[in-house]
Short mmCIF file of C-alpha atoms in Angstrom, two decimals:
data_model
loop_
_atom_site.label_atom_id
_atom_site.label_comp_id
_atom_site.label_asym_id
_atom_site.label_seq_id
_atom_site.Cartn_x
_atom_site.Cartn_y
_atom_site.Cartn_z
CA MET G 118 12.93 -10.43 -16.12
CA ALA G 119 9.85 -10.22 -13.90
CA ASP G 120 10.46 -11.02 -10.26
CA GLY G 121 8.37 -13.50 -8.28
CA SER G 122 5.98 -10.86 -6.95
CA GLU G 123 5.18 -9.60 -10.46
CA VAL G 124 4.55 -13.16 -11.67
CA ALA G 125 2.29 -13.91 -8.69
CA LEU G 126 0.26 -10.75 -9.23
CA ARG G 127 0.04 -11.37 -12.96
CA ASP G 128 -1.26 -14.89 -12.34
CA LEU G 129 -3.79 -13.63 -9.80
CA ALA G 130 -4.96 -10.92 -12.22
CA GLU G 131 -5.28 -13.44 -15.05
CA TYR G 132 -7.31 -15.78 -12.87
CA LEU G 133 -9.69 -12.92 -12.05
CA ALA G 134 -9.53 -11.28 -15.49
CA ASP G 135 -13.29 -11.02 -16.03
CA ASP G 136 -13.94 -9.61 -12.57
CA MET G 137 -11.02 -7.19 -12.90
CA ALA G 138 -12.25 -6.00 -16.31
CA ALA G 139 -15.66 -5.29 -14.75
CA CYS G 140 -13.96 -3.47 -11.87
CA ASN G 141 -11.94 -1.31 -14.28
CA ARG G 142 -15.13 -0.40 -16.12
CA ALA G 143 -16.75 0.57 -12.84
CA ILE G 144 -13.74 2.71 -11.91
CA VAL G 145 -13.81 4.60 -15.21
CA GLU G 146 -17.59 5.06 -15.04
CA ARG G 147 -17.52 6.39 -11.48
CA MET G 148 -14.65 8.76 -12.26
CA ASP G 149 -16.80 10.55 -14.81
CA SER G 150 -18.00 14.05 -13.96
CA PRO G 151 -19.33 17.12 -15.79
CA VAL G 152 -16.49 19.05 -14.11
CA ALA G 153 -13.85 18.63 -16.83
CA LEU G 154 -10.78 18.63 -14.61
CA ILE G 155 -11.96 15.54 -12.71
CA PRO G 156 -12.05 13.11 -15.67
CA GLN G 157 -8.83 14.68 -17.02
CA LEU G 158 -6.96 14.02 -13.81
CA ALA G 159 -8.66 10.63 -13.50
CA ALA G 160 -7.48 9.69 -17.01
CA HIS G 161 -3.92 10.52 -15.93
CA LEU G 162 -4.28 8.17 -12.95
CA VAL G 163 -5.70 5.36 -15.08
CA ALA G 164 -2.91 5.79 -17.66
CA ALA G 165 -0.32 5.54 -14.87
CA GLY G 166 -1.49 1.98 -14.30
CA GLY G 167 -0.45 0.31 -11.07
CA LYS G 168 -0.89 -3.19 -9.74
CA ARG G 169 -4.49 -2.66 -8.57
CA LEU G 170 -3.56 -5.08 -5.80
CA ARG G 171 -6.17 -3.88 -3.30
CA PRO G 172 -9.21 -4.35 -5.56
CA LEU G 173 -7.74 -7.68 -6.67
CA LEU G 174 -7.74 -8.75 -3.02
CA THR G 175 -11.44 -7.90 -2.67
CA LEU G 176 -12.32 -9.85 -5.81
CA ALA G 177 -10.13 -12.80 -4.79
CA SER G 178 -11.44 -12.92 -1.23
CA ALA G 179 -15.06 -12.94 -2.38
CA ARG G 180 -14.39 -15.72 -4.88
CA LEU G 181 -12.36 -17.70 -2.32
CA CYS G 182 -15.41 -17.57 -0.04
CA GLY G 183 -17.68 -18.87 -2.80
CA TYR G 184 -19.43 -15.63 -3.75
CA LYS G 185 -21.52 -16.07 -6.90
CA PRO G 186 -22.76 -12.78 -8.36
CA ASP G 187 -25.79 -12.57 -10.58
CA ALA G 188 -25.90 -10.74 -13.89
CA THR G 189 -27.29 -7.52 -12.45
CA HIS G 190 -25.70 -7.30 -9.00
CA GLN G 191 -21.96 -7.75 -8.56
CA ARG G 192 -21.22 -6.52 -5.08
CA HIS G 193 -17.61 -7.68 -5.13
CA VAL G 194 -16.88 -5.63 -8.26
CA ALA G 195 -18.44 -2.43 -6.90
CA LEU G 196 -16.62 -2.81 -3.58
CA ALA G 197 -13.33 -3.53 -5.34
CA ALA G 198 -13.76 -0.21 -7.17
CA CYS G 199 -14.59 1.42 -3.84
CA VAL G 200 -11.35 0.10 -2.33
CA GLU G 201 -9.36 1.44 -5.29
CA PHE G 202 -10.96 4.88 -4.91
CA ILE G 203 -10.00 5.01 -1.24
CA HIS G 204 -6.44 4.02 -2.12
CA THR G 205 -6.13 6.48 -5.02
CA ALA G 206 -7.53 9.33 -2.93
CA THR G 207 -4.86 8.71 -0.29
CA LEU G 208 -2.15 8.65 -2.98
CA LEU G 209 -3.27 12.01 -4.34
CA HIS G 210 -3.18 13.54 -0.88
CA ASP G 211 0.13 11.84 0.02
CA ASP G 212 1.89 13.21 -3.05
CA VAL G 213 0.84 16.73 -2.09
CA VAL G 214 1.99 16.28 1.52
CA ASP G 215 5.29 14.70 0.42
CA GLU G 216 5.77 17.14 -2.48
CA SER G 217 6.38 14.12 -4.74
CA THR G 218 6.96 14.61 -8.44
CA LEU G 219 6.84 10.97 -9.54
CA ARG G 220 4.20 8.31 -9.10
CA ARG G 221 4.62 4.86 -10.69
CA GLY G 222 7.48 6.18 -12.77
CA LEU G 223 5.44 9.02 -14.31
CA ALA G 224 4.89 12.62 -13.31
CA SER G 225 2.58 12.71 -10.28
CA ALA G 226 -0.85 14.31 -10.58
CA ASN G 227 0.16 17.25 -8.40
CA ALA G 228 3.22 17.87 -10.57
CA ILE G 229 0.95 18.22 -13.62
CA PHE G 230 -2.32 19.60 -12.30
CA GLY G 231 -1.15 21.32 -9.11
CA ASN G 232 -1.70 20.69 -5.43
CA LYS G 233 -5.17 22.22 -5.22
CA ALA G 234 -6.58 20.04 -7.98
CA SER G 235 -4.98 16.90 -6.52
CA VAL G 236 -6.43 17.50 -3.06
CA LEU G 237 -9.90 18.28 -4.38
CA VAL G 238 -10.02 15.32 -6.78
CA GLY G 239 -8.82 13.15 -3.91
CA ASP G 240 -11.80 14.42 -1.94
CA PHE G 241 -14.04 13.60 -4.91
CA LEU G 242 -12.74 10.02 -4.97
CA PHE G 243 -13.33 9.62 -1.24
CA ALA G 244 -16.90 10.82 -1.79
CA ARG G 245 -17.34 8.35 -4.65
CA SER G 246 -16.10 5.54 -2.42
CA PHE G 247 -18.74 6.35 0.17
CA GLN G 248 -21.42 6.46 -2.53
CA LEU G 249 -20.38 2.93 -3.51
CA MET G 250 -20.55 1.80 0.12
CA THR G 251 -24.04 3.29 0.42
CA ASP G 252 -25.16 1.66 -2.84
CA ASP G 253 -24.01 -1.72 -1.48
CA GLY G 254 -26.52 -1.34 1.32
CA SER G 255 -24.61 -3.23 4.01
CA LEU G 256 -23.91 -1.38 7.26
CA LYS G 257 -21.29 -4.02 8.03
CA VAL G 258 -19.41 -3.30 4.80
CA MET G 259 -19.69 0.43 5.39
CA GLY G 260 -18.35 -0.02 8.90
CA ILE G 261 -15.32 -1.99 7.71
CA LEU G 262 -14.38 0.39 4.89
CA SER G 263 -15.15 3.64 6.71
CA SER G 264 -13.11 2.46 9.71
CA ALA G 265 -10.23 1.63 7.39
CA SER G 266 -10.45 5.11 5.83
CA ALA G 267 -10.20 6.72 9.26
CA THR G 268 -7.29 4.46 10.21
CA ILE G 269 -5.40 5.40 7.04
CA ALA G 270 -5.74 9.08 7.91
CA GLU G 271 -4.56 8.39 11.45
CA GLY G 272 -1.57 6.46 10.10
CA GLU G 273 -0.56 9.33 7.85
CA VAL G 274 -0.85 11.84 10.68
CA LEU G 275 1.15 9.53 12.95
CA GLN G 276 3.83 9.24 10.28
CA MET G 277 3.98 13.02 10.04
CA SER G 278 4.43 13.24 13.82
CA THR G 279 7.33 10.75 13.75
CA GLN G 280 9.04 12.41 10.79
CA ASN G 281 12.62 13.48 11.53
CA ASP G 282 12.44 11.75 14.95
CA LEU G 283 15.12 9.08 15.37
CA SER G 284 13.85 8.26 18.86
CA THR G 285 10.83 6.61 17.23
CA SER G 286 10.54 3.00 18.39
CA ILE G 287 10.19 0.10 16.01
CA GLU G 288 6.78 -0.54 17.60
CA LYS G 289 5.66 2.99 16.72
CA TYR G 290 6.99 2.60 13.18
CA LEU G 291 5.01 -0.64 12.78
CA GLU G 292 1.94 1.19 14.06
CA VAL G 293 2.44 3.78 11.33
CA ILE G 294 2.64 1.25 8.51
CA HIS G 295 -0.30 -0.70 9.89
CA GLY G 296 -2.38 2.46 9.69
CA LYS G 297 -1.20 3.83 6.36
CA THR G 298 -1.09 0.53 4.46
CA ALA G 299 -2.14 -2.68 6.20
CA ALA G 300 -5.56 -1.42 7.36
CA LEU G 301 -6.85 -1.05 3.80
CA PHE G 302 -5.38 -4.42 2.75
CA ALA G 303 -7.25 -5.99 5.68
CA ALA G 304 -10.53 -4.24 4.87
CA ALA G 305 -10.24 -5.10 1.17
CA CYS G 306 -10.00 -8.78 2.08
CA ARG G 307 -12.56 -8.79 4.87
CA VAL G 308 -15.41 -7.34 2.79
CA GLY G 309 -14.96 -10.25 0.39
CA ALA G 310 -16.03 -12.63 3.14
CA VAL G 311 -18.93 -10.36 4.09
CA VAL G 312 -20.44 -10.23 0.58
CA ALA G 313 -20.16 -14.03 0.45
CA ASP G 314 -22.08 -14.23 3.74
CA GLN G 315 -19.33 -16.21 5.43
CA PRO G 316 -19.03 -16.70 9.20
CA LEU G 317 -16.89 -14.50 11.41
CA LYS G 318 -14.06 -17.05 11.34
CA ALA G 319 -13.61 -16.52 7.59
CA GLU G 320 -13.79 -12.74 7.98
CA GLU G 321 -11.09 -12.83 10.63
CA ALA G 322 -8.87 -15.13 8.59
CA LEU G 323 -9.01 -12.83 5.58
CA ASP G 324 -8.53 -9.78 7.78
CA SER G 325 -5.37 -11.42 9.15
CA TYR G 326 -4.19 -12.30 5.65
CA GLY G 327 -4.65 -8.72 4.48
CA THR G 328 -3.08 -7.17 7.56
CA ASN G 329 0.05 -9.30 7.35
CA LEU G 330 0.33 -8.92 3.59
CA GLY G 331 0.04 -5.15 3.94
CA MET G 332 2.74 -5.06 6.62
CA ALA G 333 5.10 -7.10 4.44
CA PHE G 334 4.32 -4.97 1.40
CA GLN G 335 5.08 -1.67 3.16
CA LEU G 336 8.26 -2.98 4.80
CA VAL G 337 9.54 -3.96 1.38
CA ASP G 338 8.50 -0.59 -0.08
CA ASP G 339 10.40 1.22 2.65
CA ALA G 340 13.49 -0.89 2.05
CA LEU G 341 13.32 -0.33 -1.71
CA ASP G 342 13.86 3.40 -1.18
CA TYR G 343 17.41 2.44 -0.23
CA ALA G 344 17.84 -0.68 -2.36
CA ALA G 345 16.23 -0.18 -5.78
CA ASP G 346 16.82 1.75 -8.95
CA GLN G 347 14.40 4.49 -9.95
CA ALA G 348 12.84 2.47 -12.78
CA THR G 349 12.00 -0.34 -10.37
CA LEU G 350 10.73 1.89 -7.60
CA GLY G 351 8.54 4.14 -9.74
CA LYS G 352 9.51 7.22 -7.75
CA THR G 353 12.68 9.17 -7.11
CA ILE G 354 15.26 7.12 -5.24
CA GLY G 355 15.95 8.50 -1.76
CA ASP G 356 12.63 10.34 -1.43
CA ASP G 357 12.11 8.94 2.08
CA PHE G 358 15.66 9.96 2.99
CA ARG G 359 15.22 13.52 1.73
CA GLU G 360 11.87 13.87 3.51
CA GLY G 361 13.29 12.60 6.80
CA LYS G 362 10.86 9.69 6.99
CA ILE G 363 11.49 7.21 9.76
CA THR G 364 11.59 3.71 8.31
CA LEU G 365 12.99 0.41 9.53
CA PRO G 366 16.19 0.59 7.43
CA VAL G 367 17.00 4.00 8.94
CA LEU G 368 16.15 2.95 12.50
CA THR G 369 18.27 -0.19 12.11
CA ALA G 370 21.28 1.66 10.71
CA TYR G 371 20.99 4.38 13.34
CA THR G 372 20.75 1.97 16.26
CA ALA G 373 23.58 -0.28 15.06
CA GLY G 374 25.92 2.52 13.98
CA SER G 375 28.86 4.11 15.74
CA GLU G 376 28.55 7.47 17.47
CA GLU G 377 29.93 9.07 14.31
CA ASP G 378 27.31 7.27 12.25
CA ARG G 379 24.53 8.33 14.59
CA ALA G 380 25.71 11.93 14.40
CA PHE G 381 25.43 11.68 10.62
CA TRP G 382 21.86 10.36 10.86
CA ARG G 383 20.89 13.08 13.32
CA ARG G 384 22.20 15.76 10.96
CA VAL G 385 20.53 14.46 7.82
CA ILE G 386 17.26 13.20 9.33
CA GLU G 387 16.54 15.18 12.49
CA GLU G 388 18.16 18.46 11.49
CA SER G 389 17.37 18.08 7.75
CA GLU G 390 20.86 19.33 6.87
CA GLN G 391 21.67 17.31 3.76
CA LYS G 392 24.61 17.85 1.44
CA PRO G 393 25.70 16.31 -1.87
CA GLY G 394 26.92 12.78 -1.23
CA ASP G 395 24.85 12.26 1.92
CA LEU G 396 22.45 9.82 0.28
CA GLU G 397 25.38 7.74 -0.97
CA HIS G 398 26.87 7.70 2.53
CA ALA G 399 23.50 6.70 3.98
CA LEU G 400 23.38 3.78 1.55
CA GLU G 401 26.85 2.72 2.71
CA LEU G 402 25.77 2.78 6.37
CA ILE G 403 22.61 0.83 5.59
CA ALA G 404 24.66 -1.79 3.76
CA ARG G 405 27.24 -1.97 6.57
CA THR G 406 24.57 -2.64 9.22
CA ASN G 407 22.60 -5.13 7.08
CA ALA G 408 19.55 -2.89 7.52
CA ILE G 409 17.95 -4.15 4.30
CA GLY G 410 18.44 -7.77 5.31
CA ILE G 411 16.91 -7.12 8.74
CA THR G 412 13.94 -5.35 7.13
CA LEU G 413 13.55 -8.30 4.76
CA ASP G 414 13.49 -10.68 7.74
CA HIS G 415 10.62 -8.69 9.27
CA ALA G 416 8.75 -8.66 5.96
CA THR G 417 9.26 -12.39 5.49
CA ARG G 418 7.71 -13.16 8.88
CA TYR G 419 4.65 -11.09 8.00
CA ALA G 420 4.38 -12.77 4.59
CA GLU G 421 4.52 -16.20 6.20
CA ALA G 422 1.81 -15.20 8.68
CA ALA G 423 -0.36 -14.00 5.79
CA SER G 424 -0.03 -17.33 4.01
CA GLN G 425 -0.80 -19.29 7.18
CA ALA G 426 -3.93 -17.19 7.80
CA LEU G 427 -5.54 -18.93 4.82
CA ASP G 428 -5.07 -22.43 6.28
CA MET G 429 -8.78 -22.67 7.18
CA PHE G 430 -9.79 -22.57 3.50
CA PRO G 431 -9.79 -25.79 1.45
CA PRO G 432 -7.10 -26.24 -1.22
CA SER G 433 -7.84 -24.41 -4.46
CA ARG G 434 -6.06 -22.60 -7.26
CA LEU G 435 -7.18 -19.23 -5.88
CA LYS G 436 -5.95 -20.00 -2.37
CA GLN G 437 -2.56 -20.94 -3.81
CA LEU G 438 -2.42 -17.73 -5.83
CA LEU G 439 -3.11 -15.66 -2.71
CA GLN G 440 -0.45 -17.54 -0.77
CA ASP G 441 1.99 -17.05 -3.65
CA THR G 442 1.23 -13.33 -3.62
CA ALA G 443 2.18 -13.23 0.05
CA SER G 444 5.31 -15.33 -0.38
CA TYR G 445 6.59 -13.40 -3.35
CA THR G 446 5.94 -9.94 -1.93
CA VAL G 447 9.38 -10.04 -0.36
CA SER G 448 11.03 -11.09 -3.65
CA ARG G 449 11.10 -7.45 -4.74
CA LEU G 450 14.05 -7.08 -2.35
CA ARG G 451 15.97 -10.17 -3.45
#
C-alpha cells in the first residue's frame, strides 16, 4: 500500500501532468549528445525513474504564482529540467564519492559505467543546467540556481569533513543537510515565483517552503537508513552506517547511550572498525534511545513550517497539494 507521501506526490504529479510531460521531454532532449556514452548513461538514469520532486516543485510554484506560459515559451518547464539536471549531476558525483552500488533500487550508474564516466556525465549535466539558465535570460534566475549549485557542493564537502566525527554538533549536521538538500529545494521553489513576476514576499515564502520541506525530506531519508527495508529505501540498508556518516539518529543514540554504547559507536563510526553483527547492534541502540522518533519530531517541525510558509497564498487545489506534500513527507517513517 502506498504511504501518504507517495499519494501526495502522485496527486501533485497528476495535477501537473501536462507540465511534467513537457519537462520530461525537455530532459530527454537536452540529454542527447553525439558522444554515445552520454545518452546511454542518461537512458539508464531515466529508466531508474525517481520522484522528480524538485522539478515538480518548480512547476507547482510557478503555477501557484499564476504563471501562464505561451505556446512557444515555457520558462517554468525549462527551469524545472534545469533543476533536475543539477540534482542528477550531484547524484552521479555522490555515488562515486560514496562508492554506492544501488540507486533507486537499481544498480547505480557508477556500478555499470564506472566512476570516470559517472563523474564526466555529471559534469555534462551541470553544463547543460547552466545552458538552460542562460537560455532563460534572467540574471536573477541564474543567481538563484548557481548559488544553490555552489551551496550543494559546499554541503557535500562539509559532510565529508564531518564524516566519522561523533563530536559533530546537531547544528553542524543541520548545516550539512541544508547545503546538500534543502538549498536546491528552496531554489526550485523560488524560481517559480520569479518566472511569474511575483513580489519578493512570494519569493521568500516559496523559498521558506522549499527550505523546510528539504530539511524534513533529508531528516527522514537519514532515519530510513536505520528504519526501512532495502526495497523501500532504494539503496543498501546501512550504507550511511558503513560509510561512517554522521546523521541525527547516530548523534542521538551516541549522546543518549551508556559509556559502553558510546565506545561501540566510536569503534564503528570514528575508527571504522566494523564486524559482522555491528549493524544489528546499532539498530538495537537506535531503537533503545528512540533516535528514530526524535528524528521524526525534528522532521515534523520542519514539515509544519513548510506548510505554514504558504499561508500568504489564497486557498487553491495546488496550495493544498503542496501542503499535503509537506505534511506527508514524514509519513515515510510511520
